[in-house]
Amino acid sequence: KRNSSIYPNPNMYGMYLTVALFFSTIIYNNLCRNIHRLLYFLLIASPLLIAIILTFSRRSWVILLVGFFIYFVSQKDYRMRVLIIFSITLLALMQNADFVNIISRLSSIFDLNDNSNAFRINEFQYLYEILTSDMVNLIGGHGVGNFGPTSQYFNLSNVVLMHNYYAHLALEFGLLGLLLYLFIFGYI
């Protein structure tokens, strides 16, 4: 069973954990003493890594790997030490992992016959239909709460749960809101 905690699906949970791990890594870079770095790794990074692995979220795994690759490339002083510590920890955490399940999940990313991928293709077709139906909604969106998990409380007849944050933002806030979000997030 995939771990989703209190979130509607494991992908959302995995992304929140991944973002938390990235931000905590930034804090890790500012720690001065080695004991603080060890405590960070034992108390924050390791549980986050384990939880990310247990979500079985391919998106979280890929973003985690790409993010750490970018992080390691951008670091000059600590690059090799951090890379070695991360690799050893990852290997230690994954010694009891179900590699067959992990490999099958990763290999299904580009399989169009996979139910998960077919579902997402249908979501994007629905997104295209909704966004192109009205120019005002394309630019300004349909409003907060009309799509996603909150829509089940307000719009019981037509609940739409998008599994893509950018698509969700485009539906609720339009392309203008999505661009503003990307600008703010990119600026940070």
Coordinates of C-alpha atoms in Angstrom, one line a residue:
K1 CA 0.0 0.0 0.0
R2 CA 1.3 3.4 -1.0
N3 CA 1.7 5.9 1.9
S4 CA -0.4 9.1 1.5
S5 CA -0.7 10.2 5.1
I6 CA -3.4 12.9 5.4
Y7 CA -3.2 13.9 1.8
P8 CA -5.7 12.9 -0.9
N9 CA -3.1 10.9 -2.8
P10 CA 0.5 9.6 -2.5
N11 CA 1.7 11.9 -5.2
M12 CA 0.7 15.1 -3.3
Y13 CA 2.2 13.7 -0.1
G14 CA 5.4 12.8 -1.9
M15 CA 5.7 16.3 -3.4
Y16 CA 5.2 18.0 0.0
L17 CA 7.9 15.7 1.5
T18 CA 10.3 16.5 -1.4
V19 CA 9.8 20.2 -1.0
A20 CA 10.3 19.9 2.7
L21 CA 13.5 17.9 2.1
F22 CA 14.8 20.6 -0.3
F23 CA 14.1 23.4 2.1
S24 CA 15.7 21.6 5.0
T25 CA 18.8 20.9 2.8
I26 CA 19.1 24.7 2.4
I27 CA 19.0 25.0 6.2
Y28 CA 21.5 22.2 6.4
N29 CA 24.0 24.3 4.4
N30 CA 23.8 27.1 6.9
L31 CA 24.5 24.9 10.0
C32 CA 27.9 25.5 11.4
R33 CA 28.7 22.6 13.7
N34 CA 29.1 19.0 12.7
I35 CA 26.8 17.8 15.5
H36 CA 24.0 19.9 14.1
R37 CA 24.5 18.5 10.7
L38 CA 24.4 14.9 12.1
L39 CA 21.2 15.7 14.0
Y40 CA 19.7 17.2 10.9
F41 CA 20.5 14.1 8.9
L42 CA 19.2 11.7 11.6
L43 CA 16.1 13.6 12.6
I44 CA 15.0 15.3 9.5
A45 CA 16.5 14.1 6.2
S46 CA 16.4 10.3 6.9
P47 CA 12.7 10.2 7.9
L48 CA 11.8 12.4 4.9
L49 CA 13.7 10.1 2.5
I50 CA 12.0 7.0 4.0
A51 CA 8.6 8.6 3.7
I52 CA 9.3 9.7 0.1
I53 CA 10.3 6.2 -0.8
L54 CA 7.2 4.7 0.8
T55 CA 4.9 6.9 -1.2
F56 CA 5.9 5.0 -4.4
S57 CA 5.4 8.3 -6.2
R58 CA 7.4 8.3 -9.4
R59 CA 7.0 12.1 -9.7
S60 CA 8.5 12.6 -6.2
W61 CA 11.4 10.2 -7.0
V62 CA 12.3 11.8 -10.2
I63 CA 12.1 15.4 -8.8
L64 CA 14.1 14.3 -5.8
L65 CA 16.9 12.9 -8.0
V66 CA 16.9 15.9 -10.3
G67 CA 16.8 18.3 -7.4
F68 CA 19.7 16.6 -5.6
F69 CA 21.6 16.4 -8.9
I70 CA 21.2 20.2 -9.3
Y71 CA 22.1 20.7 -5.7
F72 CA 25.3 18.6 -5.9
V73 CA 26.4 20.3 -9.1
S74 CA 25.8 23.8 -7.6
Q75 CA 27.9 23.0 -4.5
K76 CA 31.6 23.4 -4.7
D77 CA 33.0 22.9 -1.2
Y78 CA 30.8 20.1 0.2
R79 CA 29.9 18.3 -3.1
M80 CA 31.7 15.0 -2.6
R81 CA 31.1 14.7 1.1
V82 CA 27.4 15.3 0.8
L83 CA 27.2 13.0 -2.2
I84 CA 28.9 10.2 -0.4
I85 CA 26.8 10.6 2.8
F86 CA 23.6 10.8 0.7
S87 CA 24.5 7.7 -1.3
I88 CA 25.4 5.6 1.7
T89 CA 22.2 6.6 3.5
L90 CA 20.1 5.9 0.5
L91 CA 21.7 2.5 0.1
A92 CA 21.2 1.8 3.8
L93 CA 17.5 2.8 3.6
M94 CA 16.9 0.8 0.6
Q95 CA 18.4 -2.5 1.7
N96 CA 15.0 -3.9 2.6
A97 CA 13.1 -2.1 -0.2
D98 CA 10.9 -4.0 -2.7
F99 CA 13.1 -3.4 -5.8
V100 CA 10.8 -5.3 -8.1
N101 CA 7.9 -3.0 -7.2
I102 CA 10.1 0.1 -7.5
I103 CA 11.5 -0.9 -10.9
S104 CA 8.0 -1.8 -12.2
R105 CA 6.7 1.6 -11.1
L106 CA 9.6 3.4 -12.8
S107 CA 9.3 1.3 -16.0
S108 CA 5.6 2.2 -16.2
I109 CA 6.3 5.9 -16.6
F110 CA 6.1 5.9 -20.4
D111 CA 3.7 3.0 -20.7
L112 CA 0.5 4.4 -22.3
N113 CA -1.4 1.2 -21.4
D114 CA -0.8 1.8 -17.7
N115 CA -4.1 2.8 -15.9
S116 CA -2.4 5.7 -14.1
N117 CA -1.0 7.2 -17.4
A118 CA -4.3 6.7 -19.2
F119 CA -6.1 8.5 -16.4
R120 CA -3.7 11.4 -16.6
I121 CA -4.1 11.6 -20.4
N122 CA -7.9 11.9 -19.9
E123 CA -7.3 14.6 -17.2
F124 CA -5.3 16.7 -19.6
Q125 CA -7.9 16.2 -22.4
Y126 CA -10.5 17.4 -19.9
L127 CA -8.3 20.3 -18.9
Y128 CA -7.9 21.3 -22.5
E129 CA -11.6 21.2 -23.1
I130 CA -12.4 23.3 -20.1
L131 CA -9.7 25.9 -20.7
T132 CA -10.4 26.4 -24.4
S133 CA -14.2 26.6 -23.9
D134 CA -14.1 30.2 -22.7
M135 CA -11.4 32.9 -23.1
V136 CA -12.3 34.6 -19.7
N137 CA -11.8 31.3 -17.9
L138 CA -8.6 30.6 -19.8
I139 CA -7.1 33.9 -18.5
G140 CA -8.8 34.2 -15.1
G141 CA -9.7 30.7 -14.2
H142 CA -12.9 29.2 -12.7
G143 CA -12.2 30.3 -9.1
V144 CA -10.9 28.7 -5.9
G145 CA -12.7 25.5 -4.9
N146 CA -14.2 24.6 -8.2
F147 CA -11.6 21.8 -8.8
G148 CA -9.5 19.6 -6.7
P149 CA -10.1 18.2 -3.2
T150 CA -12.2 21.1 -2.0
S151 CA -14.7 20.8 -4.9
Q152 CA -16.1 17.6 -3.4
Y153 CA -17.5 19.7 -0.5
F154 CA -19.0 22.4 -2.8
N155 CA -19.8 20.8 -6.1
L156 CA -21.0 17.2 -5.4
S157 CA -22.3 16.6 -8.9
N158 CA -19.0 17.2 -10.8
V159 CA -15.9 16.6 -8.7
V160 CA -12.7 17.0 -10.7
L161 CA -9.4 15.9 -9.0
M162 CA -6.4 17.0 -11.1
H163 CA -3.2 15.1 -10.3
N164 CA -1.0 17.9 -11.6
Y165 CA -0.5 21.0 -9.5
Y166 CA 0.0 23.3 -12.5
A167 CA -3.1 22.0 -14.2
H168 CA -5.0 22.6 -11.0
L169 CA -3.7 26.1 -10.7
A170 CA -4.6 26.8 -14.4
L171 CA -8.1 25.6 -13.8
E172 CA -8.8 27.6 -10.7
F173 CA -6.7 30.7 -11.3
G174 CA -6.3 30.7 -15.1
L175 CA -3.1 31.2 -17.1
L176 CA -2.6 34.6 -15.4
G177 CA -2.7 33.0 -11.9
L178 CA -0.4 30.2 -13.1
L179 CA 2.1 32.6 -14.5
L180 CA 2.0 34.7 -11.4
Y181 CA 2.6 31.5 -9.3
L182 CA 5.5 30.4 -11.5
F183 CA 7.0 33.9 -11.3
I184 CA 6.8 34.0 -7.5
F185 CA 8.0 30.5 -7.0
G186 CA 10.9 31.0 -9.6
Y187 CA 11.9 34.3 -7.9
I188 CA 12.2 32.5 -4.5

